[in-house]
Amino acid sequence: MAASLGFDVEAVTVTRAGAKSAVRLAVDGDVRPDLDQLEELSQALSGEFDARETAGTLNFGPGYTLELTTPGLETPLTAVRHFRRNVGRLVLVAGEKLRIAGVAGSDQGATVWLVRPAAKKKDAPVVVERDLATVSGALVEVEFSDAPAAESALVGLNPEKYRALCAQEDDK
């Protein structure tokens, strides 16, 4: 059902607590779901769950609460789709704050390009290339201002341009 609306189910948690159970689903999409879309999915899921409980093929207990949410900032980025959805955002990777510039590939062999901020004001930011496996677990950082223009200019380029930038950096 979530897929038919363009969402991925990121997590499902069922907590049984006596007469009342809680079913929590975290969903996300390439475009963040808005409240109307979450409501539409919630109603569709409620109807399906109720029908299956009536048919005896699903049992959350005598009563349940359905909670639909989106992943929060505390949710680590672990899949290609997570990084794609956060291109341009600042992330914390192994204690270092980097900006996601671009992503290419699939979960089995993705490359992530990150912008390392300039060490000094006179320096330019640097693009670094990493395998997804080495940056899996990155956390999105909250930013209260726009990214520096020099960093923003390096976001959203094509993979060939990133490879060329990384090769230039390797030659230094």
Coordinates of N, CA and C in Angstrom, one line a residue, residues 48-61:
E48 N -7.4 -1.8 5.9 CA -6.9 -3.1 5.6 C -6.6 -3.9 6.9
F49 N -6.1 -3.3 7.9 CA -5.8 -4.0 9.1 C -7.1 -4.5 9.8
D50 N -8.2 -3.6 9.8 CA -9.5 -4.0 10.3 C -10.1 -5.1 9.6
A51 N -10.0 -5.1 8.2 CA -10.5 -6.2 7.4 C -9.8 -7.5 7.7
R52 N -8.5 -7.5 7.9 CA -7.7 -8.7 8.2 C -8.0 -9.2 9.6
E53 N -8.2 -8.3 10.5 CA -8.5 -8.7 11.9 C -9.9 -9.4 11.9
T54 N -10.8 -8.8 11.2 CA -12.2 -9.4 11.1 C -12.1 -10.8 10.4
A55 N -11.2 -11.0 9.4 CA -11.1 -12.3 8.7 C -10.2 -13.2 9.6
G56 N -9.6 -12.8 10.6 CA -8.8 -13.6 11.5 C -7.4 -13.9 10.9
T57 N -6.9 -13.1 10.0 CA -5.6 -13.3 9.4 C -4.6 -12.3 10.0
L58 N -5.0 -11.5 10.9 CA -4.2 -10.5 11.6 C -4.7 -10.3 13.0
N59 N -3.9 -10.1 14.0 CA -4.4 -9.9 15.3 C -3.4 -9.1 16.1
F60 N -3.8 -7.8 16.3 CA -3.0 -6.9 17.1 C -3.5 -6.9 18.6
G61 N -4.6 -7.6 18.8 CA -5.2 -7.6 20.2 C -6.5 -6.9 20.1

